[in-house]
mmCIF file of C-alpha atoms and ligand atoms in Angstrom:
data_model
loop_
_atom_site.group_PDB
_atom_site.id
_atom_site.type_symbol
_atom_site.label_atom_id
_atom_site.label_comp_id
_atom_site.label_asym_id
_atom_site.label_seq_id
_atom_site.Cartn_x
_atom_site.Cartn_y
_atom_site.Cartn_z
ATOM 1 C CA MET A 1 -0.987 22.185 -2.976
ATOM 2 C CA SER A 2 -1.154 24.677 -0.108
ATOM 3 C CA THR A 3 -2.580 24.161 3.354
ATOM 4 C CA ASP A 4 -3.824 26.944 5.626
ATOM 5 C CA ILE A 5 -0.599 26.907 7.581
ATOM 6 C CA SER A 6 1.600 26.978 4.456
ATOM 7 C CA THR A 7 -0.039 30.143 3.108
ATOM 8 C CA LYS A 8 1.828 31.814 5.976
ATOM 9 C CA PHE A 9 5.168 30.250 4.941
ATOM 10 C CA VAL A 10 7.976 32.759 5.601
ATOM 11 C CA VAL A 11 11.078 32.676 3.410
ATOM 12 C CA GLU A 12 14.087 34.741 4.436
ATOM 13 C CA LYS A 13 16.775 34.383 1.782
ATOM 14 C CA ALA A 14 20.511 34.361 2.496
ATOM 15 C CA LYS A 15 22.174 37.612 1.326
ATOM 16 C CA THR A 16 25.178 35.746 -0.020
ATOM 17 C CA SER A 17 25.801 32.094 -0.829
ATOM 18 C CA ARG A 18 28.624 30.016 0.705
ATOM 19 C CA PHE A 19 28.560 27.711 -2.334
ATOM 20 C CA SER A 20 31.754 29.095 -3.934
ATOM 21 C CA GLU A 21 33.718 28.566 -0.685
ATOM 22 C CA VAL A 22 33.148 24.800 -0.659
ATOM 23 C CA ASP A 23 35.694 22.275 -1.926
ATOM 24 C CA PHE A 24 33.297 19.610 -3.205
ATOM 25 C CA GLU A 25 36.079 17.133 -3.938
ATOM 26 C CA THR A 26 37.131 16.691 -0.302
ATOM 27 C CA LEU A 27 33.717 16.594 1.373
ATOM 28 C CA VAL A 28 33.483 14.580 4.582
ATOM 29 C CA PHE A 29 29.948 13.235 5.103
ATOM 30 C CA GLY A 30 27.667 15.736 6.824
ATOM 31 C CA GLN A 31 30.101 18.532 7.647
ATOM 32 C CA VAL A 32 29.070 21.200 5.130
ATOM 33 C CA PHE A 33 25.535 22.611 4.969
ATOM 34 C CA THR A 34 23.651 24.508 2.289
ATOM 35 C CA ASP A 35 22.617 28.153 2.496
ATOM 36 C CA HIS A 36 19.136 27.592 3.961
ATOM 37 C CA MET A 37 17.328 25.570 6.611
ATOM 38 C CA PHE A 38 13.699 24.976 7.538
ATOM 39 C CA GLU A 39 12.234 25.516 10.978
ATOM 40 C CA CYS A 40 8.745 25.090 12.408
ATOM 41 C CA ASP A 41 7.842 25.226 16.107
ATOM 42 C CA TYR A 42 5.051 23.385 17.887
ATOM 43 C CA ILE A 43 3.581 25.519 20.672
ATOM 44 C CA ASP A 44 0.191 25.454 22.409
ATOM 45 C CA GLY A 45 -0.818 22.278 20.602
ATOM 46 C CA GLU A 46 -0.208 23.645 17.088
ATOM 47 C CA TRP A 47 2.515 23.838 14.478
ATOM 48 C CA GLN A 48 3.352 27.519 14.051
ATOM 49 C CA THR A 49 4.423 29.564 11.011
ATOM 50 C CA PRO A 50 6.909 27.560 8.919
ATOM 51 C CA ILE A 51 10.129 29.457 8.167
ATOM 52 C CA ILE A 52 12.999 29.009 5.756
ATOM 53 C CA ARG A 53 15.986 31.098 6.795
ATOM 54 C CA PRO A 54 19.738 31.197 6.218
ATOM 55 C CA TYR A 55 21.509 28.198 7.804
ATOM 56 C CA GLN A 56 22.633 29.378 11.231
ATOM 57 C CA PRO A 57 23.067 28.293 14.873
ATOM 58 C CA ILE A 58 19.911 28.181 16.974
ATOM 59 C CA MET A 59 19.884 29.807 20.417
ATOM 60 C CA VAL A 60 18.139 27.588 22.970
ATOM 61 C CA ALA A 61 17.894 27.204 26.744
ATOM 62 C CA PRO A 62 20.065 24.522 28.394
ATOM 63 C CA SER A 63 16.921 23.144 30.029
ATOM 64 C CA LEU A 64 15.376 21.897 26.746
ATOM 65 C CA LYS A 65 13.980 18.412 27.243
ATOM 66 C CA VAL A 66 15.861 17.056 24.247
ATOM 67 C CA PHE A 67 19.167 17.600 26.078
ATOM 68 C CA HIS A 68 18.052 15.677 29.139
ATOM 69 C CA TYR A 69 15.801 12.920 27.821
ATOM 70 C CA GLY A 70 16.726 12.595 24.153
ATOM 71 C CA GLN A 71 13.179 13.085 22.910
ATOM 72 C CA ALA A 72 14.186 13.413 19.264
ATOM 73 C CA VAL A 73 13.684 11.638 15.945
ATOM 74 C CA PHE A 74 15.138 12.152 12.488
ATOM 75 C CA GLU A 75 15.130 11.008 8.870
ATOM 76 C CA GLY A 76 17.729 10.601 6.142
ATOM 77 C CA MET A 77 16.809 11.479 2.560
ATOM 78 C CA LYS A 78 18.680 12.480 -0.590
ATOM 79 C CA ALA A 79 18.226 14.713 -3.657
ATOM 80 C CA TYR A 80 19.849 13.903 -6.997
ATOM 81 C CA LYS A 81 20.404 15.996 -10.156
ATOM 82 C CA ASP A 82 20.071 14.366 -13.564
ATOM 83 C CA ASP A 83 22.097 15.277 -16.661
ATOM 84 C CA ASP A 84 19.429 17.792 -17.716
ATOM 85 C CA GLY A 85 19.630 19.620 -14.384
ATOM 86 C CA GLN A 86 16.326 18.333 -12.958
ATOM 87 C CA VAL A 87 16.359 17.589 -9.211
ATOM 88 C CA TRP A 88 14.745 14.341 -7.957
ATOM 89 C CA MET A 89 14.137 12.653 -4.656
ATOM 90 C CA PHE A 90 13.827 8.917 -4.004
ATOM 91 C CA ARG A 91 10.646 7.641 -2.312
ATOM 92 C CA PRO A 92 10.229 10.687 -0.021
ATOM 93 C CA ASP A 93 6.720 9.468 0.848
ATOM 94 C CA GLN A 94 8.348 6.621 2.789
ATOM 95 C CA ASN A 95 10.396 9.029 4.912
ATOM 96 C CA GLN A 96 7.368 11.211 5.519
ATOM 97 C CA VAL A 97 5.379 8.289 6.859
ATOM 98 C CA ARG A 98 8.330 6.960 8.865
ATOM 99 C CA ILE A 99 9.196 10.215 10.644
ATOM 100 C CA ASN A 100 5.627 10.435 11.889
ATOM 101 C CA LYS A 101 5.751 6.786 12.956
ATOM 102 C CA SER A 102 8.963 7.471 14.851
ATOM 103 C CA SER A 103 7.425 10.613 16.352
ATOM 104 C CA LYS A 104 4.394 8.692 17.552
ATOM 105 C CA ARG A 105 6.628 6.171 19.363
ATOM 106 C CA LEU A 106 8.558 9.004 21.035
ATOM 107 C CA ALA A 107 5.320 10.841 21.988
ATOM 108 C CA ILE A 108 6.089 13.682 19.572
ATOM 109 C CA PRO A 109 3.212 15.244 17.584
ATOM 110 C CA GLU A 110 3.055 14.249 13.921
ATOM 111 C CA PHE A 111 4.145 16.817 11.328
ATOM 112 C CA PRO A 112 1.631 17.602 8.536
ATOM 113 C CA LYS A 113 2.389 15.778 5.275
ATOM 114 C CA GLU A 114 1.668 18.793 3.014
ATOM 115 C CA LEU A 115 4.016 20.968 5.035
ATOM 116 C CA PHE A 116 6.756 18.324 4.955
ATOM 117 C CA PHE A 117 6.637 18.253 1.142
ATOM 118 C CA GLU A 118 6.253 22.011 0.782
ATOM 119 C CA ALA A 119 9.302 22.588 2.999
ATOM 120 C CA LEU A 120 11.381 20.078 1.001
ATOM 121 C CA ASN A 121 10.379 21.524 -2.360
ATOM 122 C CA ARG A 122 10.947 25.120 -1.266
ATOM 123 C CA LEU A 123 14.350 24.349 0.268
ATOM 124 C CA LEU A 124 15.496 22.337 -2.744
ATOM 125 C CA VAL A 125 14.358 24.982 -5.226
ATOM 126 C CA LEU A 126 16.165 27.665 -3.210
ATOM 127 C CA ASP A 127 19.392 25.663 -2.733
ATOM 128 C CA GLU A 128 19.158 23.923 -6.117
ATOM 129 C CA GLU A 129 22.799 24.650 -7.109
ATOM 130 C CA TRP A 130 23.971 22.615 -4.079
ATOM 131 C CA VAL A 131 22.568 19.483 -5.742
ATOM 132 C CA ARG A 132 25.391 18.792 -8.150
ATOM 133 C CA LYS A 133 25.311 16.777 -11.335
ATOM 134 C CA GLY A 134 27.419 13.656 -11.691
ATOM 135 C CA ASP A 135 27.381 10.157 -10.261
ATOM 136 C CA GLY A 136 28.230 10.183 -6.561
ATOM 137 C CA ASN A 137 27.341 13.844 -6.046
ATOM 138 C CA VAL A 138 24.266 14.046 -3.880
ATOM 139 C CA LEU A 139 22.539 16.272 -1.354
ATOM 140 C CA TYR A 140 21.814 14.544 1.949
ATOM 141 C CA ILE A 141 18.677 15.872 3.636
ATOM 142 C CA ARG A 142 18.169 15.629 7.375
ATOM 143 C CA PRO A 143 14.659 16.351 8.722
ATOM 144 C CA PHE A 144 14.516 16.083 12.527
ATOM 145 C CA VAL A 145 12.320 16.958 15.481
ATOM 146 C CA ILE A 146 13.503 17.896 18.968
ATOM 147 C CA ALA A 147 11.668 18.473 22.248
ATOM 148 C CA THR A 148 12.053 22.165 23.053
ATOM 149 C CA GLU A 149 10.120 22.666 26.262
ATOM 150 C CA PRO A 150 12.561 24.382 28.659
ATOM 151 C CA ALA A 151 11.832 22.171 31.677
ATOM 152 C CA ILE A 152 13.518 19.146 33.189
ATOM 153 C CA MET A 153 10.571 17.205 34.538
ATOM 154 C CA ALA A 154 10.819 13.751 32.955
ATOM 155 C CA ALA A 155 7.569 13.892 31.004
ATOM 156 C CA THR A 156 6.497 14.504 27.423
ATOM 157 C CA SER A 157 7.527 17.910 26.137
ATOM 158 C CA THR A 158 4.792 20.396 25.276
ATOM 159 C CA GLN A 159 6.972 22.159 22.681
ATOM 160 C CA TYR A 160 8.930 20.906 19.668
ATOM 161 C CA LYS A 161 11.029 22.174 16.790
ATOM 162 C CA PHE A 162 10.883 20.476 13.396
ATOM 163 C CA MET A 163 13.862 21.316 11.198
ATOM 164 C CA ILE A 164 15.367 20.343 7.854
ATOM 165 C CA ILE A 165 19.031 20.895 7.085
ATOM 166 C CA MET A 166 20.838 19.765 3.926
ATOM 167 C CA SER A 167 24.415 18.699 3.310
ATOM 168 C CA PRO A 168 26.238 18.061 0.008
ATOM 169 C CA VAL A 169 27.958 14.675 0.291
ATOM 170 C CA LYS A 170 29.777 11.986 -1.628
ATOM 171 C CA SER A 171 30.213 8.510 -0.179
ATOM 172 C CA TYR A 172 29.526 7.780 3.494
ATOM 173 C CA PHE A 173 32.449 5.425 4.127
ATOM 174 C CA ARG A 174 35.930 6.551 3.185
ATOM 175 C CA GLY A 175 37.417 3.080 3.013
ATOM 176 C CA ASP A 176 36.535 -0.599 3.357
ATOM 177 C CA VAL A 177 33.767 -1.745 5.670
ATOM 178 C CA ASN A 178 34.549 -4.638 7.996
ATOM 179 C CA VAL A 179 32.037 -5.652 10.648
ATOM 180 C CA VAL A 180 31.922 -7.273 14.063
ATOM 181 C CA ILE A 181 28.918 -9.456 14.872
ATOM 182 C CA ALA A 182 27.591 -8.360 18.275
ATOM 183 C CA GLU A 183 27.878 -10.853 21.122
ATOM 184 C CA GLU A 184 27.507 -8.689 24.212
ATOM 185 C CA TYR A 185 25.864 -5.342 23.490
ATOM 186 C CA SER A 186 22.435 -4.847 21.871
ATOM 187 C CA ARG A 187 20.986 -2.092 19.756
ATOM 188 C CA ALA A 188 17.319 -2.683 20.491
ATOM 189 C CA ALA A 189 14.881 -4.831 22.435
ATOM 190 C CA ASN A 190 11.319 -6.055 21.889
ATOM 191 C CA GLY A 191 8.841 -3.344 22.755
ATOM 192 C CA GLY A 192 11.574 -0.701 22.593
ATOM 193 C CA VAL A 193 12.335 2.021 20.066
ATOM 194 C CA GLY A 194 14.553 0.058 17.661
ATOM 195 C CA ALA A 195 12.118 0.420 14.757
ATOM 196 C CA ALA A 196 11.970 4.203 15.213
ATOM 197 C CA LYS A 197 14.621 6.560 13.912
ATOM 198 C CA ALA A 198 15.170 7.832 17.425
ATOM 199 C CA ALA A 199 18.363 9.811 18.033
ATOM 200 C CA GLY A 200 19.222 7.686 21.079
ATOM 201 C CA ASN A 201 19.310 4.482 19.007
ATOM 202 C CA TYR A 202 22.440 5.831 17.372
ATOM 203 C CA ALA A 203 24.036 7.252 20.541
ATOM 204 C CA GLY A 204 23.711 3.839 22.182
ATOM 205 C CA GLN A 205 25.772 2.268 19.401
ATOM 206 C CA PHE A 206 28.735 4.624 19.600
ATOM 207 C CA TYR A 207 30.505 2.917 22.512
ATOM 208 C CA PRO A 208 30.333 -0.685 21.165
ATOM 209 C CA THR A 209 31.172 0.617 17.678
ATOM 210 C CA ASN A 210 34.249 2.383 19.074
ATOM 211 C CA LEU A 211 35.340 -0.924 20.616
ATOM 212 C CA ALA A 212 34.929 -2.541 17.180
ATOM 213 C CA LYS A 213 36.860 0.317 15.539
ATOM 214 C CA ALA A 214 39.747 -0.198 17.937
ATOM 215 C CA GLU A 215 39.966 -3.753 16.518
ATOM 216 C CA GLY A 216 39.948 -2.493 12.913
ATOM 217 C CA TYR A 217 36.207 -2.942 12.173
ATOM 218 C CA GLN A 218 34.042 -0.020 11.089
ATOM 219 C CA GLN A 219 30.551 -1.250 11.997
ATOM 220 C CA VAL A 220 28.730 -3.691 14.252
ATOM 221 C CA ILE A 221 26.088 -6.064 12.904
ATOM 222 C CA TRP A 222 23.591 -6.275 15.737
ATOM 223 C CA THR A 223 22.098 -9.542 16.857
ATOM 224 C CA ASP A 224 18.884 -10.237 18.788
ATOM 225 C CA ASP A 225 19.147 -8.968 22.351
ATOM 226 C CA THR A 226 18.121 -12.264 23.994
ATOM 227 C CA THR A 227 20.332 -14.938 22.460
ATOM 228 C CA HIS A 228 22.711 -13.011 20.135
ATOM 229 C CA GLU A 229 22.181 -15.921 17.738
ATOM 230 C CA TYR A 230 20.256 -14.078 15.010
ATOM 231 C CA LEU A 231 21.579 -11.337 12.730
ATOM 232 C CA GLU A 232 19.598 -8.104 12.641
ATOM 233 C CA GLU A 233 20.847 -4.748 11.277
ATOM 234 C CA ALA A 234 24.129 -2.851 11.206
ATOM 235 C CA GLY A 235 24.849 0.575 12.710
ATOM 236 C CA THR A 236 23.833 2.820 9.808
ATOM 237 C CA MET A 237 22.388 0.260 7.402
ATOM 238 C CA ASN A 238 20.294 -2.875 6.961
ATOM 239 C CA ALA A 239 22.346 -5.994 6.259
ATOM 240 C CA PHE A 240 22.050 -8.380 3.293
ATOM 241 C CA PHE A 241 23.777 -11.764 2.970
ATOM 242 C CA ARG A 242 24.304 -13.663 -0.283
ATOM 243 C CA ILE A 243 24.591 -17.418 0.108
ATOM 244 C CA ASN A 244 25.292 -18.970 -3.288
ATOM 245 C CA ASP A 245 22.849 -16.947 -5.425
ATOM 246 C CA THR A 246 20.214 -16.283 -2.777
ATOM 247 C CA LEU A 247 19.937 -12.925 -1.076
ATOM 248 C CA ILE A 248 18.835 -13.035 2.561
ATOM 249 C CA THR A 249 17.847 -10.252 4.937
ATOM 250 C CA ALA A 250 16.175 -10.182 8.329
ATOM 251 C CA PRO A 251 12.482 -9.250 8.557
ATOM 252 C CA VAL A 252 11.678 -5.851 10.060
ATOM 253 C CA SER A 253 10.463 -5.972 13.633
ATOM 254 C CA ASP A 254 10.331 -3.938 16.825
ATOM 255 C CA ARG A 255 14.106 -4.083 16.770
ATOM 256 C CA ILE A 256 14.876 -3.473 13.091
ATOM 257 C CA LEU A 257 14.409 -0.280 11.087
ATOM 258 C CA ASP A 258 12.169 -0.514 8.032
ATOM 259 C CA GLY A 259 14.847 0.865 5.691
ATOM 260 C CA VAL A 260 13.770 2.494 2.424
ATOM 261 C CA THR A 261 16.850 1.194 0.584
ATOM 262 C CA ARG A 262 16.305 -2.237 2.162
ATOM 263 C CA LYS A 263 12.756 -2.557 0.846
ATOM 264 C CA SER A 264 13.829 -1.180 -2.549
ATOM 265 C CA VAL A 265 16.557 -3.852 -2.837
ATOM 266 C CA ILE A 266 13.991 -6.563 -2.074
ATOM 267 C CA ASP A 267 11.596 -5.230 -4.740
ATOM 268 C CA ILE A 268 14.369 -4.880 -7.333
ATOM 269 C CA ALA A 269 15.619 -8.409 -6.574
ATOM 270 C CA LYS A 270 12.112 -9.788 -7.191
ATOM 271 C CA ARG A 271 11.843 -7.812 -10.446
ATOM 272 C CA GLU A 272 15.252 -9.093 -11.612
ATOM 273 C CA GLY A 273 14.427 -12.698 -10.732
ATOM 274 C CA ILE A 274 17.095 -12.875 -8.013
ATOM 275 C CA PRO A 275 16.039 -15.301 -5.261
ATOM 276 C CA VAL A 276 15.438 -13.272 -2.106
ATOM 277 C CA GLU A 277 14.496 -14.554 1.331
ATOM 278 C CA VAL A 278 13.249 -12.319 4.139
ATOM 279 C CA ARG A 279 13.718 -14.474 7.202
ATOM 280 C CA ARG A 280 15.617 -14.819 10.442
ATOM 281 C CA ILE A 281 19.291 -15.566 9.834
ATOM 282 C CA LYS A 282 21.386 -17.451 12.339
ATOM 283 C CA VAL A 283 24.928 -16.230 12.946
ATOM 284 C CA ALA A 284 25.919 -19.919 12.796
ATOM 285 C CA GLU A 285 24.514 -20.150 9.247
ATOM 286 C CA ILE A 286 26.724 -17.283 8.043
ATOM 287 C CA VAL A 287 29.796 -18.651 9.831
ATOM 288 C CA GLU A 288 29.175 -22.076 8.274
ATOM 289 C CA ALA A 289 28.578 -20.534 4.819
ATOM 290 C CA SER A 290 31.830 -18.627 5.146
ATOM 291 C CA LYS A 291 33.666 -21.824 6.057
ATOM 292 C CA ASN A 292 32.195 -23.874 3.179
ATOM 293 C CA GLY A 293 32.598 -21.093 0.609
ATOM 294 C CA SER A 294 28.887 -20.481 -0.058
ATOM 295 C CA LEU A 295 28.903 -17.012 1.557
ATOM 296 C CA LYS A 296 29.539 -14.874 -1.503
ATOM 297 C CA GLU A 297 28.760 -11.376 -0.210
ATOM 298 C CA ILE A 298 27.540 -9.252 2.658
ATOM 299 C CA PHE A 299 26.402 -5.704 1.945
ATOM 300 C CA GLY A 300 24.725 -2.897 3.803
ATOM 301 C CA ALA A 301 21.823 -0.887 2.396
ATOM 302 C CA GLY A 302 20.765 2.541 3.604
ATOM 303 C CA THR A 303 20.127 6.086 2.439
ATOM 304 C CA ALA A 304 23.508 7.403 3.567
ATOM 305 C CA VAL A 305 25.584 4.336 2.634
ATOM 306 C CA VAL A 306 23.530 3.429 -0.498
ATOM 307 C CA ILE A 307 24.822 -0.148 -1.090
ATOM 308 C CA SER A 308 28.154 -0.759 0.660
ATOM 309 C CA PRO A 309 30.130 -3.983 0.414
ATOM 310 C CA VAL A 310 31.370 -5.625 3.599
ATOM 311 C CA LYS A 311 34.903 -6.972 3.180
ATOM 312 C CA SER A 312 35.074 -9.193 6.261
ATOM 313 C CA PHE A 313 33.360 -10.016 9.518
ATOM 314 C CA SER A 314 34.464 -11.102 12.925
ATOM 315 C CA HIS A 315 32.634 -13.351 15.364
ATOM 316 C CA ALA A 316 33.787 -14.902 18.640
ATOM 317 C CA GLY A 317 37.252 -13.507 18.009
ATOM 318 C CA VAL A 318 37.592 -15.201 14.602
ATOM 319 C CA HIS A 319 38.143 -13.093 11.481
ATOM 320 C CA TYR A 320 36.310 -14.218 8.332
ATOM 321 C CA PRO A 321 37.364 -12.530 5.050
ATOM 322 C CA ILE A 322 34.737 -12.526 2.300
ATOM 323 C CA ASN A 323 36.005 -13.513 -1.127
ATOM 324 C CA GLN A 324 33.523 -11.824 -3.415
ATOM 325 C CA PRO A 325 32.844 -13.219 -6.884
ATOM 326 C CA LYS A 326 33.705 -11.127 -9.968
ATOM 327 C CA ASP A 327 30.095 -10.088 -10.616
ATOM 328 C CA THR A 328 28.684 -8.986 -7.300
ATOM 329 C CA TYR A 329 25.117 -8.311 -6.266
ATOM 330 C CA THR A 330 26.588 -5.313 -4.430
ATOM 331 C CA SER A 331 27.579 -3.590 -7.693
ATOM 332 C CA LEU A 332 24.439 -4.756 -9.486
ATOM 333 C CA PHE A 333 22.063 -3.335 -6.842
ATOM 334 C CA LYS A 334 24.107 -0.158 -6.496
ATOM 335 C CA LYS A 335 23.826 0.412 -10.243
ATOM 336 C CA LEU A 336 20.144 -0.478 -10.505
ATOM 337 C CA ILE A 337 19.171 1.729 -7.590
ATOM 338 C CA THR A 338 21.358 4.747 -8.453
ATOM 339 C CA ASP A 339 20.204 4.566 -12.084
ATOM 340 C CA ILE A 340 16.662 5.119 -10.819
ATOM 341 C CA GLN A 341 17.764 7.832 -8.372
ATOM 342 C CA TYR A 342 19.711 9.843 -11.002
ATOM 343 C CA ASN A 343 16.976 9.389 -13.643
ATOM 344 C CA ARG A 344 19.174 7.199 -15.855
ATOM 345 C CA ALA A 345 16.753 4.275 -15.994
ATOM 346 C CA GLU A 346 13.056 3.696 -16.388
ATOM 347 C CA ASP A 347 11.336 4.016 -13.010
ATOM 348 C CA THR A 348 9.203 0.874 -13.171
ATOM 349 C CA PHE A 349 8.125 1.272 -9.535
ATOM 350 C CA GLY A 350 7.193 4.978 -9.617
ATOM 351 C CA TRP A 351 9.764 5.809 -6.914
ATOM 352 C CA ARG A 352 11.217 9.024 -8.346
ATOM 353 C CA TYR A 353 9.776 12.316 -7.089
ATOM 354 C CA LYS A 354 10.268 15.442 -9.196
ATOM 355 C CA VAL A 355 11.233 18.488 -7.145
ATOM 356 C CA SER A 356 9.498 21.600 -8.434
ATOM 357 C CA ALA A 357 8.191 25.035 -7.482
ATOM 358 C CA ALA A 358 4.883 23.768 -8.904
ATOM 359 C CA ASN A 359 4.583 21.586 -5.783
ATOM 360 C CA TYR A 360 3.817 24.573 -3.561
HETATM 361 C C1 LIG B 1 20.644 7.309 6.743
HETATM 362 O O1 LIG B 1 21.027 6.352 6.082
HETATM 363 O O2 LIG B 1 20.154 8.303 6.227
HETATM 364 C C2 LIG B 1 20.734 7.316 8.201
HETATM 365 O O3 LIG B 1 19.912 7.901 8.812
HETATM 366 C C3 LIG B 1 21.900 6.730 8.853
HETATM 367 C C4 LIG B 1 22.642 7.844 9.494
HETATM 368 C C5 LIG B 1 22.826 7.611 10.922
HETATM 369 C C6 LIG B 1 23.840 8.262 8.771
#
């Protein structure tokens, strides 16, 4: 389906592909990019001609507002190839709605839905060989918007650049994930931007996460900013806790991102008859459950991390290992969700999206 603006879509193909230069076995998350990228500027109150061009550096003025005030939002999405060579995406409608929600909160103009999907389909058709078959091979897609007005007055930018870049990846974490439960620093506050995928939300976590890393923990599980008594989300993922056979996760709020993988896990749990509670979770409850042996698992859920088991947590200077049972929810949800993503299982929810040149 074409819009007026998309009839002007410009596609400048790369003369040669870098595909054969890539060692796909040693990929570090997000360091290699495909042959093409998408770019669309917002000037004079309108999105301009959308362009796909070879992946390359962009030349910009040092005065761009994004550098000074961090007016920027992004999304994380993935494309998967099934055994027959068909490329799929997972619930891209959710990311489309969320990037515009994030944009609204950061006073960035919304990006047209038709153009978002046309850009994704065109890019994925063009760079189709970069989506590789086989479990664990996946193409991470990063749409983002930055404020490009070259002016340093602290006010909403009048110009923006919407881009999509794509990176072939394997797993996000290279080893075990151990977490620290936050007691001093906070990720988000009521009325703030915690529910938006704002670039600064991530920058603000780097320092406390580095402190955790120095102690041997890879991520921080954030707690509420007022009392630090309630568990919220982790750095790059929503957090799930299994106490006996019940799965528990915090409700989304001003401070917690409405994760696509998170809501998919909840829906799958309900379908599978696994008891799931979406409610506030006290740190004390998890500490107590760890002590009495009822804490069976903690896992993170997110587009980049998929479903990642947490091996231990630390709180108030005490280290709590997690002794997982033989059959974990972590492996069950990872299998159920990736089977849908790679088109290996019936898609009872209608979440798979078929990438095709017929979509533009
Ligand atoms: C994702 O899961 O796609 C995210 O956006 C997290 C990211 C910071 C790696």
